[in-house]
Coordinates of C-alpha atoms in Angstrom, one line a residue:
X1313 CA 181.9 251.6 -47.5
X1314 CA 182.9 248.6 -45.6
X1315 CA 182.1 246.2 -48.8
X1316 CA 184.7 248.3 -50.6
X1317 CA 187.3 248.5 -48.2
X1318 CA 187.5 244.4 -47.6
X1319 CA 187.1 243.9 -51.5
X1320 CA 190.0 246.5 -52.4
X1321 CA 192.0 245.0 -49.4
X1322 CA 191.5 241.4 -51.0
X1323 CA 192.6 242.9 -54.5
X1324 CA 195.8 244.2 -53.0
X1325 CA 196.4 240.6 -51.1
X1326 CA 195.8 238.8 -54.5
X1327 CA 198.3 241.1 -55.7
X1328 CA 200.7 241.3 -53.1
X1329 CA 200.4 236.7 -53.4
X1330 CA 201.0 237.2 -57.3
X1331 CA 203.9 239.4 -56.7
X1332 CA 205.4 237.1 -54.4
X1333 CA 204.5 233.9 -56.3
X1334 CA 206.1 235.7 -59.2
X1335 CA 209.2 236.9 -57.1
X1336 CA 209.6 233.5 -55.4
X1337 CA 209.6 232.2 -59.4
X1338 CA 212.3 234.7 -59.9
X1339 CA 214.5 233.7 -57.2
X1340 CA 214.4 229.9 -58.0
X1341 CA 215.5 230.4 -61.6
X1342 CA 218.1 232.7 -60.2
X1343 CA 219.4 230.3 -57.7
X1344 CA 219.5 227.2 -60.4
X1345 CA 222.0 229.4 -63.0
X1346 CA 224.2 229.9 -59.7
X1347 CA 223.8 226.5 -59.1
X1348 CA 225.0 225.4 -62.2
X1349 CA 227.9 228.4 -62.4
X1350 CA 229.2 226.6 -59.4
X1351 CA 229.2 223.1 -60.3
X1352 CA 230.6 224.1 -64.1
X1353 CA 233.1 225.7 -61.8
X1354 CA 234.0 222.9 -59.4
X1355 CA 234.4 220.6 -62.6
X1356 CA 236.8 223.1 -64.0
X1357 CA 239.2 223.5 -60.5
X1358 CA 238.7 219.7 -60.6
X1359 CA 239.7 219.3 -63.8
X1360 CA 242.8 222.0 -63.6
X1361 CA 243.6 220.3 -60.4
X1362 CA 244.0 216.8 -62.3
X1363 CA 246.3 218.6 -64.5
X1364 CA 248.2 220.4 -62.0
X1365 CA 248.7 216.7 -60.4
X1366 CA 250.2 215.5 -63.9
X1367 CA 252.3 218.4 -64.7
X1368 CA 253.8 217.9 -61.2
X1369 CA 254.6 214.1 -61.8
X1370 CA 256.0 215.3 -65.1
X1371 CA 258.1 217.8 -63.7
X1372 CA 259.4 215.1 -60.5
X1373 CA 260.2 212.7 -63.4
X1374 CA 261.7 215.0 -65.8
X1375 CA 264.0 216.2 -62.8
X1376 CA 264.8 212.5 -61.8
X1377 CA 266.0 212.0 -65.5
X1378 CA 268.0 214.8 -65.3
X1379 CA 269.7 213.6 -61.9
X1380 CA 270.5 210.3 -63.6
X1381 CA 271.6 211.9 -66.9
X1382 CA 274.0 214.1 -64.5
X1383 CA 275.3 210.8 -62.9
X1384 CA 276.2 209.3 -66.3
X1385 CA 277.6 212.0 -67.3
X1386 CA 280.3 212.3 -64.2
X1387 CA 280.6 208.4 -64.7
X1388 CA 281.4 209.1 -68.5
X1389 CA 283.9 212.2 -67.7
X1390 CA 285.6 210.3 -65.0
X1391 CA 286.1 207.3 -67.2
X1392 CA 287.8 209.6 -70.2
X1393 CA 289.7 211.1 -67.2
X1394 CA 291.3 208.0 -66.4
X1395 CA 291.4 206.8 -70.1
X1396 CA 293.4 210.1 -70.9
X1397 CA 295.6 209.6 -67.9
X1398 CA 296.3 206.1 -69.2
X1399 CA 297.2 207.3 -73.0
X1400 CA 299.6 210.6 -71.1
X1401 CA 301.4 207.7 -69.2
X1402 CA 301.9 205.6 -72.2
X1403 CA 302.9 208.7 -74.4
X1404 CA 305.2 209.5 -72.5
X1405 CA 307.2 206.1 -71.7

């Protein structure tokens, strides 16, 4: 009875071993998809954080256009301002 006991007790470690082998196979395939799910990740925040970076300049330079269009055009109204002033004053001598 002994013979059977130790021989059914190696059959179940032989087991247990491919079970675990098997698992442990599992796990590493597992962990390199999430691997990868996180780099592909990583290169997409990178990427959208490259873009965020250019819209932002865009936006800075856009606004800084639109401060010196602004300027030119109080530079232009003042000018027709004093030009109209100019052409009242002579209208009306």
């Amino acid at each position: 009875m002994g013979g059977r006991t130790f021989r059914a007790t190696c059959h179940l470690r032989a087991w247990t071993m491919d079970s675990l082998k098997a698992a442990l196979e599992r796990l590493d395939e597992t962990l390199d998809v999430l691997e990868r799910a996180v780099e592909e990740r990583l290169a997409r925040e990178a990427a959208g954080a490259e873009e965020r970076q250019q819209l932002a300049l865009a936006l800075d330079q856009s606004r800084a256009s639109e401060a010196r269009t602004r300027q030119a055009a109080q530079t232009v109204s003042q000018r027709l301002d004093g030009a109209i002033e100019r052409l009242q004053t002579v209208l009306e001598d």
